[in-house]
Amino acid sequence: MKKLTSIFFSLVALQLFAQPLGYEDVPRIKENINQEWYWMKKDIQTPDGLGSNDAAWKNVSLPHNPDPVSLWLNDVKENWVQESFIRDISWYRKELPITVTEDQLVFLEFEGVHAVTEVWVNGQYAGKNDLGGYTPFHFDITKLVTSGEINEIVVKADNSMNALVPPDPHKTDYIKWGGIYRDVYLVTTNKLRVDFNWADQEAGVRITTPTVKRRYGMASVTTTVTNAHSSKKVCELITKIVNADGLVLKTMKDSSPVLSGSSYTFRQTTALEDEDYFTWSPERPYLYRAVSYVYEAGKLVDFVENRFGFRKLELVDGEGLLLNGKPFFMIGANRHQSFPHIGDAVPNSMHYEEALMYKEAGFNTLRLSHYPQDNAFIDACDELGILLYEEPATWIDWEQGIWMDKLEASARVMIRNHRNHPSIAIWGAGINHRGAVQRLALAAKEEDPTRFTGSASSPWNGMRHAGLTDIFATMDYRVSEWAEEGFTLVMEHGNNASSAMNQFHLSRYKKRKNNIGALAWVGADYYHLKPKADNPEKFTTYGMLDMYRTKRPVYHWYQSELNPEDMVYIADERVSTKGIVHVYSNADRVELYADGQLIRSQLPDNIQEKSNNDHPSFSFHFPWNGEALKALAYKGRKLVATHERKMPGQPYAIQLSVDYPEYPLRAGGSDIKTVRAYLVDKEGTIVHGAENKVTFEATGSGALVQGDADYMNELTPIEGAVAAYVKGITEPGKITVKATSGKLKSTSVNLTSIANETNEILNAASDIYDFPFYQIDIGHEGQLSQFDWKTWDISHETDLEHEETSRVKFKVSSGGTIAWSKGQPSMRGDLPFVGSDGVFVKDTTLYLTITGLEKGTYQLVSFHNAHSHKDQFPYNINSQAGYADNWQVEDQHLVVFTKNNDSGERGPISYRQFFEVYGQEPLRVYFRTDKNDSYTWLNGFELRRIK
């Protein structure tokens, strides 16, 4: 250990970044500690033999792959059992300043390490995780650190073959990489805290949505608070439901004593409706936040937040899968997480960008094969609107005993970790090629009864139905049969570059209502060690995206089938061969020209194999021999899209592009941007057959990932394209990336890195506006008031003023006589007890004056129902001159005129107004009907600050 000269430097650094509103006093600290680690390989079991010679250690950042590889995995001879290739031990060391007070705990949190992990802090053993490399874990290191000093952390990442840790010791159709390949955090909490979600079945925060309707939804939040103090503590838990704009919509409060060394589980449920309520779907992935505040003796001691969405999935016999009550067919692919050279040591940004590629293809569902995947990818699918099928880490083989115990335990951790994500639709409860496993199905339902389970079946082994699982999730490469009863999801089906195979499988599965989806194998190519006679196949070559995530033609057919934007795309020479030019479009008709001459005007292919698809491709029978092609797409007589293509010539130059440049690169070495190089001819057409090796160089505030490796000197293109991965150095700034290839015309591209924020709570934060929200029902004593609204009792002229708080006051007034409803009138419709009573005036103006509002933007919704008068009229509404800029009046009532005692399935006539409050002057709103000899009513109002 080393003495810390300034024990608060890391916290000071965090404060350099502007804090979003609502995060000023957050007591929990979650610091990303990915940078400045030291790494080495050594085949020893404890850190005693590591030595202190710094020259033996290499400085690295996380995520880290100890074994960066060439594209072709040169000299690797193993098959997919992978007994020895990269099956060794990595050691990581980091010196870290840690400050912990008497009432705090400090944890190391790991998102994923291959495959068995042990940790030492200051030479003392902290713990072991042996559930495999694909699920998170943590260690309480409070008693091992020395507060106010530099503490040494040592991590052993043992990727050796281990017969007791799934998916070992068996073959897998993916490489089992090594190292600390996901994020690591230092988490500091109070001893009265919300535990990690995966710590136990009841731990952390669990969010469910037991009611999901078109206009109404319930959110149930279960929060377990743990007390590590030496005495009982009285805990107050406040949970706030926050919408996508940051507005607090609901606040739930409960309190309970929590015994020392024990936990207490709070169960809180609330409801949203109408304008506050939106469902989550791929078309509109609306996300809310449940923000949990833990108080003890009036002091905020812990804070966590979780995102969630209101969505309901149902399996209905004869109708298939319903999402939020509407038919839904899952379309997408399978996803492996490995990339060229870096394996699965992938930063969060690259996970997001790959998810975005699938979304842009139009996919609504992905299967995460064959292991739990990074939190960042799940988060991205929440945001983008992609449903997920996630499964524990296996492939084909399995064993009883300790092996199965650990597989079940890792499945439970997977579910606890991702259970709050609306994107998760199905938990894998089978083993690939083998079908449903009762033990996994039971465990999944124990952990999360709200989601479906899938069987992971095959047509050549096992049961031909779902068994104990909900869905017969099977493979189909051979026209497999469907389950005779229940529901079938083809979780893997054939895929080829022209899309013919994809169109066939998708059309075939759409024929039957109880078929719920079709997911292609595979989204992007990936590394594996498939046995061959002389040498294993190192990676696949048939993905919709290649290894570098460059798009193949099939990707564009999915865009035509699934996306609403008008498009047409001529498939390139890789698939437009043998006398057929493939064109993809969502138009009614396509004209294809060659060298300016019309070949043919065609409708989409009308063949049985594609008959159930929305937009089958267009097959033009034309022997393409180098002509310049142009496609014109029409809807009716309107030209909606065009596309041109030329046959490529010889490689002439390199074109560079940066994937999603709108998303910045973070400095420090943990983040990566993909710079893509295309080998093009003189006219800029990609030469897919080019094999020219490309050399990249990065200068300025960046460097190539594994830039000193021999294989990085010349990178081999895949079908005319290759990519380099660029990281930022410690200081942010401009980065220039140059690509060269022999005599080809070289080029360069610039990007800029930004400063890295290590406070993960602030990284994920967006403003929280906890503004007042007033719902006032104007009535009088003896009348029925609206549920959950405040009642403004007007039984006399002296009651025309209402004090809501010591500051905010409401007043109704008029130049004429104000009257109010008598007796106990009734009304049918929404907000019936608001609309059944109120105040009114005849042939004059009614004023609502509001005083005491803070500066800001407000929304006022006022309700007007003349329940005791015959006619209803629209109102003229005005505000005090000069007080409300950008004045808007919007009639929210669909019918406008309603019966005075029955508004059907609507509420009273309502008017919505937005206004700015600049100072302390009262706000005065005018109401008056636009008819003579009529009454102006005010039954109640909602007032909400929105900015």
PDB file of N, CA, C and O in Angstrom, residues 436-470:
ATOM      1  N   ALA A 436     -35.882 -28.822 -24.040  1.00  0.00           N
ATOM      2  CA  ALA A 436     -36.242 -28.301 -22.722  1.00  0.00           C
ATOM      3  C   ALA A 436     -35.579 -29.082 -21.597  1.00  0.00           C
ATOM      4  O   ALA A 436     -35.464 -30.300 -21.645  1.00  0.00           O
ATOM      5  N   VAL A 437     -35.151 -28.346 -20.575  1.00  0.00           N
ATOM      6  CA  VAL A 437     -34.596 -28.928 -19.355  1.00  0.00           C
ATOM      7  C   VAL A 437     -35.500 -28.517 -18.206  1.00  0.00           C
ATOM      8  O   VAL A 437     -35.607 -27.322 -17.894  1.00  0.00           O
ATOM      9  N   GLN A 438     -36.159 -29.474 -17.613  1.00  0.00           N
ATOM     10  CA  GLN A 438     -37.160 -29.153 -16.593  1.00  0.00           C
ATOM     11  C   GLN A 438     -36.570 -28.317 -15.469  1.00  0.00           C
ATOM     12  O   GLN A 438     -37.193 -27.367 -14.999  1.00  0.00           O
ATOM     13  N   ARG A 439     -35.363 -28.639 -15.070  1.00  0.00           N
ATOM     14  CA  ARG A 439     -34.756 -27.923 -13.953  1.00  0.00           C
ATOM     15  C   ARG A 439     -34.562 -26.438 -14.286  1.00  0.00           C
ATOM     16  O   ARG A 439     -34.792 -25.565 -13.443  1.00  0.00           O
ATOM     17  N   LEU A 440     -34.140 -26.141 -15.505  1.00  0.00           N
ATOM     18  CA  LEU A 440     -33.952 -24.751 -15.905  1.00  0.00           C
ATOM     19  C   LEU A 440     -35.297 -24.030 -16.046  1.00  0.00           C
ATOM     20  O   LEU A 440     -35.420 -22.850 -15.713  1.00  0.00           O
ATOM     21  N   ALA A 441     -36.308 -24.742 -16.552  1.00  0.00           N
ATOM     22  CA  ALA A 441     -37.635 -24.140 -16.689  1.00  0.00           C
ATOM     23  C   ALA A 441     -38.208 -23.783 -15.330  1.00  0.00           C
ATOM     24  O   ALA A 441     -38.789 -22.693 -15.149  1.00  0.00           O
ATOM     25  N   LEU A 442     -38.054 -24.668 -14.360  1.00  0.00           N
ATOM     26  CA  LEU A 442     -38.561 -24.399 -13.020  1.00  0.00           C
ATOM     27  C   LEU A 442     -37.821 -23.232 -12.384  1.00  0.00           C
ATOM     28  O   LEU A 442     -38.428 -22.353 -11.755  1.00  0.00           O
ATOM     29  N   ALA A 443     -36.500 -23.212 -12.538  1.00  0.00           N
ATOM     30  CA  ALA A 443     -35.707 -22.124 -11.959  1.00  0.00           C
ATOM     31  C   ALA A 443     -36.088 -20.779 -12.569  1.00  0.00           C
ATOM     32  O   ALA A 443     -36.210 -19.770 -11.863  1.00  0.00           O
ATOM     33  N   ALA A 444     -36.300 -20.755 -13.885  1.00  0.00           N
ATOM     34  CA  ALA A 444     -36.652 -19.502 -14.550  1.00  0.00           C
ATOM     35  C   ALA A 444     -37.987 -18.968 -14.044  1.00  0.00           C
ATOM     36  O   ALA A 444     -38.142 -17.755 -13.819  1.00  0.00           O
ATOM     37  N   LYS A 445     -38.960 -19.854 -13.860  1.00  0.00           N
ATOM     38  CA  LYS A 445     -40.266 -19.399 -13.375  1.00  0.00           C
ATOM     39  C   LYS A 445     -40.213 -18.992 -11.904  1.00  0.00           C
ATOM     40  O   LYS A 445     -40.948 -18.090 -11.479  1.00  0.00           O
ATOM     41  N   GLU A 446     -39.368 -19.656 -11.120  1.00  0.00           N
ATOM     42  CA  GLU A 446     -39.191 -19.215  -9.733  1.00  0.00           C
ATOM     43  C   GLU A 446     -38.630 -17.799  -9.684  1.00  0.00           C
ATOM     44  O   GLU A 446     -39.065 -16.966  -8.886  1.00  0.00           O
ATOM     45  N   GLU A 447     -37.644 -17.535 -10.539  1.00  0.00           N
ATOM     46  CA  GLU A 447     -36.998 -16.228 -10.527  1.00  0.00           C
ATOM     47  C   GLU A 447     -37.860 -15.159 -11.188  1.00  0.00           C
ATOM     48  O   GLU A 447     -37.861 -14.005 -10.763  1.00  0.00           O
ATOM     49  N   ASP A 448     -38.570 -15.541 -12.261  1.00  0.00           N
ATOM     50  CA  ASP A 448     -39.320 -14.540 -13.020  1.00  0.00           C
ATOM     51  C   ASP A 448     -40.525 -15.194 -13.684  1.00  0.00           C
ATOM     52  O   ASP A 448     -40.454 -15.636 -14.834  1.00  0.00           O
ATOM     53  N   PRO A 449     -41.633 -15.267 -12.984  1.00  0.00           N
ATOM     54  CA  PRO A 449     -42.837 -15.880 -13.578  1.00  0.00           C
ATOM     55  C   PRO A 449     -43.506 -15.021 -14.634  1.00  0.00           C
ATOM     56  O   PRO A 449     -44.464 -15.467 -15.268  1.00  0.00           O
ATOM     57  N   THR A 450     -43.027 -13.808 -14.863  1.00  0.00           N
ATOM     58  CA  THR A 450     -43.688 -12.888 -15.782  1.00  0.00           C
ATOM     59  C   THR A 450     -43.260 -13.090 -17.227  1.00  0.00           C
ATOM     60  O   THR A 450     -43.875 -12.516 -18.131  1.00  0.00           O
ATOM     61  N   ARG A 451     -42.210 -13.870 -17.478  1.00  0.00           N
ATOM     62  CA  ARG A 451     -41.713 -14.014 -18.842  1.00  0.00           C
ATOM     63  C   ARG A 451     -41.837 -15.454 -19.326  1.00  0.00           C
ATOM     64  O   ARG A 451     -41.948 -16.385 -18.551  1.00  0.00           O
ATOM     65  N   PHE A 452     -41.742 -15.590 -20.656  1.00  0.00           N
ATOM     66  CA  PHE A 452     -41.800 -16.907 -21.275  1.00  0.00           C
ATOM     67  C   PHE A 452     -40.470 -17.632 -21.107  1.00  0.00           C
ATOM     68  O   PHE A 452     -39.421 -17.023 -20.895  1.00  0.00           O
ATOM     69  N   THR A 453     -40.543 -18.951 -21.256  1.00  0.00           N
ATOM     70  CA  THR A 453     -39.343 -19.771 -21.361  1.00  0.00           C
ATOM     71  C   THR A 453     -39.346 -20.470 -22.712  1.00  0.00           C
ATOM     72  O   THR A 453     -40.403 -20.785 -23.267  1.00  0.00           O
ATOM     73  N   GLY A 454     -38.147 -20.699 -23.251  1.00  0.00           N
ATOM     74  CA  GLY A 454     -37.995 -21.364 -24.542  1.00  0.00           C
ATOM     75  C   GLY A 454     -37.201 -22.641 -24.401  1.00  0.00           C
ATOM     76  O   GLY A 454     -36.346 -22.772 -23.526  1.00  0.00           O
ATOM     77  N   SER A 455     -37.465 -23.599 -25.286  1.00  0.00           N
ATOM     78  CA  SER A 455     -36.936 -24.952 -25.115  1.00  0.00           C
ATOM     79  C   SER A 455     -35.561 -25.180 -25.717  1.00  0.00           C
ATOM     80  O   SER A 455     -34.876 -26.114 -25.327  1.00  0.00           O
ATOM     81  N   ALA A 456     -35.127 -24.377 -26.697  1.00  0.00           N
ATOM     82  CA  ALA A 456     -33.854 -24.603 -27.393  1.00  0.00           C
ATOM     83  C   ALA A 456     -33.795 -26.011 -27.987  1.00  0.00           C
ATOM     84  O   ALA A 456     -32.912 -26.791 -27.676  1.00  0.00           O
ATOM     85  N   SER A 457     -34.734 -26.324 -28.839  1.00  0.00           N
ATOM     86  CA  SER A 457     -34.859 -27.675 -29.391  1.00  0.00           C
ATOM     87  C   SER A 457     -34.207 -27.760 -30.773  1.00  0.00           C
ATOM     88  O   SER A 457     -33.787 -26.764 -31.356  1.00  0.00           O
ATOM     89  N   SER A 458     -34.159 -28.996 -31.285  1.00  0.00           N
ATOM     90  CA  SER A 458     -33.660 -29.224 -32.636  1.00  0.00           C
ATOM     91  C   SER A 458     -34.549 -30.252 -33.324  1.00  0.00           C
ATOM     92  O   SER A 458     -35.211 -31.049 -32.656  1.00  0.00           O
ATOM     93  N   PRO A 459     -34.574 -30.273 -34.652  1.00  0.00           N
ATOM     94  CA  PRO A 459     -35.424 -31.242 -35.353  1.00  0.00           C
ATOM     95  C   PRO A 459     -34.839 -32.638 -35.425  1.00  0.00           C
ATOM     96  O   PRO A 459     -35.518 -33.554 -35.870  1.00  0.00           O
ATOM     97  N   TRP A 460     -33.605 -32.801 -34.980  1.00  0.00           N
ATOM     98  CA  TRP A 460     -32.973 -34.117 -35.094  1.00  0.00           C
ATOM     99  C   TRP A 460     -32.763 -34.806 -33.749  1.00  0.00           C
ATOM    100  O   TRP A 460     -32.311 -35.933 -33.693  1.00  0.00           O
ATOM    101  N   ASN A 461     -33.107 -34.127 -32.647  1.00  0.00           N
ATOM    102  CA  ASN A 461     -32.984 -34.723 -31.314  1.00  0.00           C
ATOM    103  C   ASN A 461     -34.122 -34.252 -30.428  1.00  0.00           C
ATOM    104  O   ASN A 461     -34.570 -33.120 -30.546  1.00  0.00           O
ATOM    105  N   GLY A 462     -34.576 -35.110 -29.531  1.00  0.00           N
ATOM    106  CA  GLY A 462     -35.444 -34.682 -28.455  1.00  0.00           C
ATOM    107  C   GLY A 462     -36.915 -34.560 -28.807  1.00  0.00           C
ATOM    108  O   GLY A 462     -37.373 -34.981 -29.861  1.00  0.00           O
ATOM    109  N   MET A 463     -37.643 -33.927 -27.886  1.00  0.00           N
ATOM    110  CA  MET A 463     -39.094 -33.786 -28.018  1.00  0.00           C
ATOM    111  C   MET A 463     -39.441 -32.817 -29.133  1.00  0.00           C
ATOM    112  O   MET A 463     -38.718 -31.839 -29.364  1.00  0.00           O
ATOM    113  N   ARG A 464     -40.570 -33.059 -29.785  1.00  0.00           N
ATOM    114  CA  ARG A 464     -41.031 -32.151 -30.824  1.00  0.00           C
ATOM    115  C   ARG A 464     -42.153 -31.277 -30.274  1.00  0.00           C
ATOM    116  O   ARG A 464     -43.201 -31.095 -30.897  1.00  0.00           O
ATOM    117  N   HIS A 465     -41.958 -30.771 -29.098  1.00  0.00           N
ATOM    118  CA  HIS A 465     -42.899 -29.816 -28.508  1.00  0.00           C
ATOM    119  C   HIS A 465     -42.172 -29.085 -27.394  1.00  0.00           C
ATOM    120  O   HIS A 465     -41.009 -29.379 -27.094  1.00  0.00           O
ATOM    121  N   ALA A 466     -42.847 -28.150 -26.783  1.00  0.00           N
ATOM    122  CA  ALA A 466     -42.187 -27.265 -25.818  1.00  0.00           C
ATOM    123  C   ALA A 466     -41.905 -27.925 -24.485  1.00  0.00           C
ATOM    124  O   ALA A 466     -41.114 -27.408 -23.700  1.00  0.00           O
ATOM    125  N   GLY A 467     -42.562 -29.054 -24.199  1.00  0.00           N
ATOM    126  CA  GLY A 467     -42.381 -29.666 -22.891  1.00  0.00           C
ATOM    127  C   GLY A 467     -42.868 -28.744 -21.796  1.00  0.00           C
ATOM    128  O   GLY A 467     -43.936 -28.135 -21.899  1.00  0.00           O
ATOM    129  N   LEU A 468     -42.073 -28.594 -20.755  1.00  0.00           N
ATOM    130  CA  LEU A 468     -42.468 -27.748 -19.630  1.00  0.00           C
ATOM    131  C   LEU A 468     -42.270 -26.261 -19.934  1.00  0.00           C
ATOM    132  O   LEU A 468     -42.772 -25.409 -19.205  1.00  0.00           O
ATOM    133  N   THR A 469     -41.560 -25.945 -20.992  1.00  0.00           N
ATOM    134  CA  THR A 469     -41.363 -24.538 -21.331  1.00  0.00           C
ATOM    135  C   THR A 469     -42.591 -23.983 -22.057  1.00  0.00           C
ATOM    136  O   THR A 469     -43.488 -24.726 -22.449  1.00  0.00           O
ATOM    137  N   ASP A 470     -42.607 -22.679 -22.261  1.00  0.00           N
ATOM    138  CA  ASP A 470     -43.754 -22.038 -22.895  1.00  0.00           C
ATOM    139  C   ASP A 470     -43.715 -22.111 -24.415  1.00  0.00           C
ATOM    140  O   ASP A 470     -44.762 -22.129 -25.061  1.00  0.00           O
TER     141      ASP A 470
END
